[in-house]
Coordinates of C-alpha atoms in Angstrom, one line a residue:
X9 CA 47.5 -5.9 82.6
X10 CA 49.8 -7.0 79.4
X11 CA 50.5 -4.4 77.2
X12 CA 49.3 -4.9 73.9
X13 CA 51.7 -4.8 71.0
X14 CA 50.7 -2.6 67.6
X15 CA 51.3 -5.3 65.3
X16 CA 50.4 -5.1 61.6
X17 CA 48.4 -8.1 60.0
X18 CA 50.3 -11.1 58.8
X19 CA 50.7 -10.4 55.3
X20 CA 51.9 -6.9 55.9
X21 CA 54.4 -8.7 58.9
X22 CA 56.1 -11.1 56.3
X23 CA 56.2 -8.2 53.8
X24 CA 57.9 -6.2 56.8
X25 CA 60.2 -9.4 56.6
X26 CA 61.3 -9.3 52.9
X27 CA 58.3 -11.1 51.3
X28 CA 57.6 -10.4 47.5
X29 CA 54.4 -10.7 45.3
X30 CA 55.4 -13.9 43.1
X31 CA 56.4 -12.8 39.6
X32 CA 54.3 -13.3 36.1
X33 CA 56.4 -14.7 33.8
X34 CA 55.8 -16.0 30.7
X35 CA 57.0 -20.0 30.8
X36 CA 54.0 -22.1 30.8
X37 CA 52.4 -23.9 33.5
X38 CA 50.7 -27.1 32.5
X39 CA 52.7 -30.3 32.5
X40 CA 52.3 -31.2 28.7
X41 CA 53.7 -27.9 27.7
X42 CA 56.9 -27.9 29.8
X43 CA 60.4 -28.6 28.4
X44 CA 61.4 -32.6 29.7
X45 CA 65.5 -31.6 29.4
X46 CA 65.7 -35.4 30.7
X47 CA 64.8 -37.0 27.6
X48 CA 66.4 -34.9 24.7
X49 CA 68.2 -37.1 22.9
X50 CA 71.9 -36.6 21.5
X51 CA 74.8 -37.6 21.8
X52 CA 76.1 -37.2 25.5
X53 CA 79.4 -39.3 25.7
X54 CA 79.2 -41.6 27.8
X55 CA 76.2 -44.1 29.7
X56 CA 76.2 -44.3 33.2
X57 CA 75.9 -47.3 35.3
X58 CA 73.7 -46.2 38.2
X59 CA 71.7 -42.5 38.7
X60 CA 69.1 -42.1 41.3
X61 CA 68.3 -41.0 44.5
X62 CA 69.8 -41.6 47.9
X63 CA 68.5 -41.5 51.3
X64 CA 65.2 -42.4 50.5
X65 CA 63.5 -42.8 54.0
X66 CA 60.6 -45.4 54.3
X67 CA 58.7 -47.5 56.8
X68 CA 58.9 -51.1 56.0
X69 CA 58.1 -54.7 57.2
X70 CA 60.6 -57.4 58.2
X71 CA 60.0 -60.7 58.6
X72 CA 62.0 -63.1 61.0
X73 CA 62.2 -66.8 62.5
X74 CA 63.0 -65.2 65.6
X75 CA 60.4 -63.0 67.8
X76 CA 59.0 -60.4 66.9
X77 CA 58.0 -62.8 63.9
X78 CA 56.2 -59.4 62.1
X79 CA 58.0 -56.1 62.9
X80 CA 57.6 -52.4 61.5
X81 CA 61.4 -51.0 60.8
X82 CA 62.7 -48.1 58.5
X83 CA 64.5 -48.6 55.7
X84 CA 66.9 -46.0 54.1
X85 CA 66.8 -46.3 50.4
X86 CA 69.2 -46.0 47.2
X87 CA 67.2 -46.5 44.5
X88 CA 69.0 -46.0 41.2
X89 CA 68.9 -47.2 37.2
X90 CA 71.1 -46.9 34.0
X91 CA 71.3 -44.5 31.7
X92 CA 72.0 -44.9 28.0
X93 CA 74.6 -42.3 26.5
X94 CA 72.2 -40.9 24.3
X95 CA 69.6 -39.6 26.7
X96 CA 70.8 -36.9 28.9
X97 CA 69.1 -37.8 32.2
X98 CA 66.3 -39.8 34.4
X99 CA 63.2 -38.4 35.6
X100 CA 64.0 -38.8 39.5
X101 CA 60.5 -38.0 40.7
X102 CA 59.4 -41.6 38.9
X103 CA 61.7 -43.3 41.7
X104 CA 59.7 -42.6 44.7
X105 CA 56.6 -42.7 43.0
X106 CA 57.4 -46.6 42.2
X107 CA 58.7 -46.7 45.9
X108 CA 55.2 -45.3 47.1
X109 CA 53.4 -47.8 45.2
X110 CA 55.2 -50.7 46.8
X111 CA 54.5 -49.4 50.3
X112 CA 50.9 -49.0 49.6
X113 CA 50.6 -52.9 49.0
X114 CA 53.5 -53.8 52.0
X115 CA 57.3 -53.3 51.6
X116 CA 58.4 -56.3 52.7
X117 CA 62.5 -56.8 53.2
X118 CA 62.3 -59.2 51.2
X119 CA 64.3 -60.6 47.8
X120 CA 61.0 -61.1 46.2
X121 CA 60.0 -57.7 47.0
X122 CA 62.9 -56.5 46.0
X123 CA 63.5 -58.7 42.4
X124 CA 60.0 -57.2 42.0
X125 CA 61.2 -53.7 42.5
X126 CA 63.8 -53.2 40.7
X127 CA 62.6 -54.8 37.9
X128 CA 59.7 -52.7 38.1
X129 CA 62.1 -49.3 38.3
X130 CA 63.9 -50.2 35.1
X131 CA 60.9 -50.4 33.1
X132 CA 59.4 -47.3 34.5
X133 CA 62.4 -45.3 33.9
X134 CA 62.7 -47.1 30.1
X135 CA 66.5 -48.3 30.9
X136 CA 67.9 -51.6 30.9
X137 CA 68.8 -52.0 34.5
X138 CA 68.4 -50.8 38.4
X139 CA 69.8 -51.6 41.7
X140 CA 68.5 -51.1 44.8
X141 CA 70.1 -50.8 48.0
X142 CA 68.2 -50.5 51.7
X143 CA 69.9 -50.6 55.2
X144 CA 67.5 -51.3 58.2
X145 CA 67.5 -52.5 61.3
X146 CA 66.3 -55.8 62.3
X147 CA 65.1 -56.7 66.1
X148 CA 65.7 -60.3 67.9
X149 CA 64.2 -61.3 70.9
X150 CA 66.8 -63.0 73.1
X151 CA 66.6 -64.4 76.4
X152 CA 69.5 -64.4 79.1
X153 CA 70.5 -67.9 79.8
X154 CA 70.0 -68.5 83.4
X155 CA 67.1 -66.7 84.4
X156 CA 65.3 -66.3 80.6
X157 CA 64.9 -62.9 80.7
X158 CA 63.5 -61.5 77.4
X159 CA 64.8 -58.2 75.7
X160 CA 65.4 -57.1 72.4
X161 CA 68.7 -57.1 70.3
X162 CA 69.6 -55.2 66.8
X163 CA 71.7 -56.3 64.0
X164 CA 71.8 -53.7 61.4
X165 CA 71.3 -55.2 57.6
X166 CA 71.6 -54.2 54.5
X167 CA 70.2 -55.7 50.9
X168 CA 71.1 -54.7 47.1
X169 CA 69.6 -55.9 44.3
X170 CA 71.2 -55.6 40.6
X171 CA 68.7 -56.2 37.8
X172 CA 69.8 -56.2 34.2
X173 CA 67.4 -56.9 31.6
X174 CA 69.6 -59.6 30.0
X175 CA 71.3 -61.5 33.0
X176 CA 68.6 -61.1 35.5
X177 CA 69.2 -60.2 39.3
X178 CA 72.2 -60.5 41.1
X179 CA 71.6 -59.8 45.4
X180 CA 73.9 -59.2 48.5
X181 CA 73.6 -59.2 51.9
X182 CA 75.4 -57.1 54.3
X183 CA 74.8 -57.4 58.3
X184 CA 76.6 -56.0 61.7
X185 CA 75.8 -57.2 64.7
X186 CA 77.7 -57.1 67.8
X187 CA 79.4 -59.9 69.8
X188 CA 81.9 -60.6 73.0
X189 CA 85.6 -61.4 72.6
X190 CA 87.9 -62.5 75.6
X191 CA 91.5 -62.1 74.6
X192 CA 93.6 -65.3 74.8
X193 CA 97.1 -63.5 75.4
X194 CA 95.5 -62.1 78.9
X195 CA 94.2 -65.2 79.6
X196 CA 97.6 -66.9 78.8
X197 CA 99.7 -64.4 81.3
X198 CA 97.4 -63.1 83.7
X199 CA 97.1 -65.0 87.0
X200 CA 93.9 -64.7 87.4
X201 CA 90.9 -63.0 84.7
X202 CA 91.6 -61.5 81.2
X203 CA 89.9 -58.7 79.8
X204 CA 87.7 -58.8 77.2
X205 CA 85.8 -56.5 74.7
X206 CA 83.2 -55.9 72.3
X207 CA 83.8 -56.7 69.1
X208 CA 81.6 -55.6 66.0
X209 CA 81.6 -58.0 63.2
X210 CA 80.4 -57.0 59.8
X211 CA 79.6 -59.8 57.1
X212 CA 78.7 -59.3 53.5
X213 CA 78.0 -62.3 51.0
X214 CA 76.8 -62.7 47.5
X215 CA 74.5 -65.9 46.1
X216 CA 75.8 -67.9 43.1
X217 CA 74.5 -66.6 39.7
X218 CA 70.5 -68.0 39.3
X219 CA 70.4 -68.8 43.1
X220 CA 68.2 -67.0 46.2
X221 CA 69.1 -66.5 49.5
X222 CA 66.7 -68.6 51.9
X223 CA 64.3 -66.8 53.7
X224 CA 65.8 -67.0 57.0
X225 CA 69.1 -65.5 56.0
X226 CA 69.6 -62.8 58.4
X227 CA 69.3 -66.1 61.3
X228 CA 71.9 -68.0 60.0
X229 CA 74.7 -65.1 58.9
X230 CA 73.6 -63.9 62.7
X231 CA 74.3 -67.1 64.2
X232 CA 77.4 -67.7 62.1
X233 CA 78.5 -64.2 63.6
X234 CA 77.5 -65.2 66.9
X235 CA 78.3 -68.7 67.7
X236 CA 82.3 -68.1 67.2
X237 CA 82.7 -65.4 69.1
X238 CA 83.7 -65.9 73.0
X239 CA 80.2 -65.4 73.9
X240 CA 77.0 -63.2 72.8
X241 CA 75.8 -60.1 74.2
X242 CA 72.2 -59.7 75.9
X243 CA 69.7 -57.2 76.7
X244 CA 69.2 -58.3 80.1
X245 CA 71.0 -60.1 82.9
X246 CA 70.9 -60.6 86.1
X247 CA 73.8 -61.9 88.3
X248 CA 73.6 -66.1 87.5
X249 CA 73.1 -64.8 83.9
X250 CA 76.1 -62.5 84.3
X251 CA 78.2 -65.5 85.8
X252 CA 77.1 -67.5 82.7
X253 CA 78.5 -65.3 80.3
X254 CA 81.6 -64.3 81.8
X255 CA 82.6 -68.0 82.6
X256 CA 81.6 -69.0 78.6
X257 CA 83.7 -65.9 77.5
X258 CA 86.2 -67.1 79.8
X259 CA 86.2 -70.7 78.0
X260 CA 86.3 -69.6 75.2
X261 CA 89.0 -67.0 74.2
X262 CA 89.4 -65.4 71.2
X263 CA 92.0 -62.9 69.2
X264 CA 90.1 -61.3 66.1
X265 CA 92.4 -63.3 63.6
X266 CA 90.4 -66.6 65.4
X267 CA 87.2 -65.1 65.2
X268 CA 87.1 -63.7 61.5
X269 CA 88.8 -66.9 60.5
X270 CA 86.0 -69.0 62.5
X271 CA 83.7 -67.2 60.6
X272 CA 84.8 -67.6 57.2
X273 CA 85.0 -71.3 57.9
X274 CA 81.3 -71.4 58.4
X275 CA 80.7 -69.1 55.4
X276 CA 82.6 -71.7 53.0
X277 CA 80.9 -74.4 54.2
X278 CA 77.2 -72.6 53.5
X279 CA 76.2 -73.8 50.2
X280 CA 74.4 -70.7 49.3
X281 CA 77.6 -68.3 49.9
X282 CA 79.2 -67.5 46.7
X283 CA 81.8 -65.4 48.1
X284 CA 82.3 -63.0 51.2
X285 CA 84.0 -60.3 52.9
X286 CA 84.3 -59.9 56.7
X287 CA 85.4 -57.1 59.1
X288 CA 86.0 -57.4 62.4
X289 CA 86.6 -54.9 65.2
X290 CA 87.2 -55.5 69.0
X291 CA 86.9 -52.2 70.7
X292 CA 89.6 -53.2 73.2
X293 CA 89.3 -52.5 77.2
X294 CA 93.0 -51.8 77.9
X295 CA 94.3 -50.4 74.6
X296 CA 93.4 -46.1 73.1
X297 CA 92.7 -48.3 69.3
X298 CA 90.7 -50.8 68.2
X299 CA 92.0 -54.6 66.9
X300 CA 91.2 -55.0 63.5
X301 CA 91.0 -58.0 60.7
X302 CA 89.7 -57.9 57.6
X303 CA 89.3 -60.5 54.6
X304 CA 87.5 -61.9 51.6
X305 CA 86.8 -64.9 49.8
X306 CA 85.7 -66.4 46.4
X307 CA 84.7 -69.8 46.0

């Protein structure tokens, strides 16, 4: 038989435990009498361009052209405004609260979501502009090419939205996704095979001013990414899949000078790209470092 334990109530346990009666004080209580230090006006230097929140945690909905056509994701959320020199600070709290109120009715990845948003936060907050920033991660149904096999793939993206009262909304996109690279010089030498590696390609364009990205942006950057590597990755393949990619990677070799080059030959020639910056990284099989290229681009 267990022995039982002489142990005092649960008050008297956390009091054993440092617990305190809560102090009375004086200060008042009620909302309308409080002190709002935010919005005391003076003189306080200088404005600032953006003051918010950051990783702001939410579930959201993404659309795609590619299956799953309606997905749940989770977006992680800056959400910021402006702030005039003579007020001393923002109400944070509001931020979420106008977040909140967008999830209730569907917060859709979306730029008119987003337009919507951020206009929305700037005249909550009574300043003249906001930006939002979200990074999620978007799933793809892809099928290997032999046998059709169907898995899922992720490319990770992220959206920002600038609104200013006077100019409008500027947006960006940012996406990484992942992609196979067979180098040339072991091809070149190499009697037989060449090794190849992963490489992770990361793409970020702006729209021209007064323009929208289509709606099926995150296809086209993805294929851009995609299509000029040596080959694509999949989530399943068996072995005439396997022999199918290997013998495409094979045919088409590339060092990570061709394939960010490729790349921002597409992105030029897409009339909705204002300008661009790409990054790409092979994680290389027979090297300790990576290969890395970098560049950007104004039209």
């Amino acid at each position: 038989m267990m022995n039982k334990l002489p142990l005092p109530s649960k008050i008297e346990r956390h009091r054993y435990f440092g617990s305190v009666d809560p102090i009375i004080g004086d200060k008042p209580t009620s909302k309308e009498n409080m002190k709002d230090l935010q919005n005391k006006e003076q003189d306080y230097f200088f404005k600032i361009e953006q003051v918010g929140v950051k990783n702001l945690t939410y579930p959201v909905l993404v659309s795609s052209t590619l299956a799953p056509f309606e997905q749940n994701s989770v977006g992680n959320f800056t959400l910021t405004t402006g702030l005039v020199r003579e007020q001393k600070g923002i109400n944070m709290s509001r931020l979420p609260e106008v977040l909140h109120e967008f999830y209730q009715e569907g917060l859709r990845m979306d730029f008119s979501t987003l337009k919507d948003l951020t206009k929305r936060l700037a005249e909550k907050m009574k300043q003249e502009s906001s930006t939002i920033h979200v990074v999620f991660p978007w799933f793809f149904e892809r099928k290997s090419p032999v046998m059709q096999l169907s898995g899922l793939m992720k490319a990770d993206v992220e959206l920002e939205v600038h609104y200013d009262a006077d100019e409008g909304w500027t947006e960006k996109v940012k996406m990484t996704a992942l992609t196979t690279t067979l180098c040339p010089c072991s091809k070149e030498i190499s009697e037989y095979s060449a090794h190849n590696q992963r490489g992770v390609v990361t793409v970020e364009v702006t729209t021209a001013p007064g323009e929208t990205f289509p709606h099926n942006f995150k296809e086209i950057l993805l294929d851009i990414m995609e299509s000029n590597a040596s080959a694509r990755l999949h989530p399943v393949l068996k072995r005439p899949d396997e022999k199918k990619v290997t013998e495409q990677a094979y045919e088409n070799p590339r060092f990570v000078e061709d394939l960010i080059r490729l790349i921002a030959t597409d992105l030029y020639l897409t009339d909705w790209v204002k300008s661009f910056k790409i990054e790409c990284r092979n994680e290389e099989s027979i090297h300790q470092h990576d290969a890395y290229a970098k560049m950007e681009f104004q039209k």
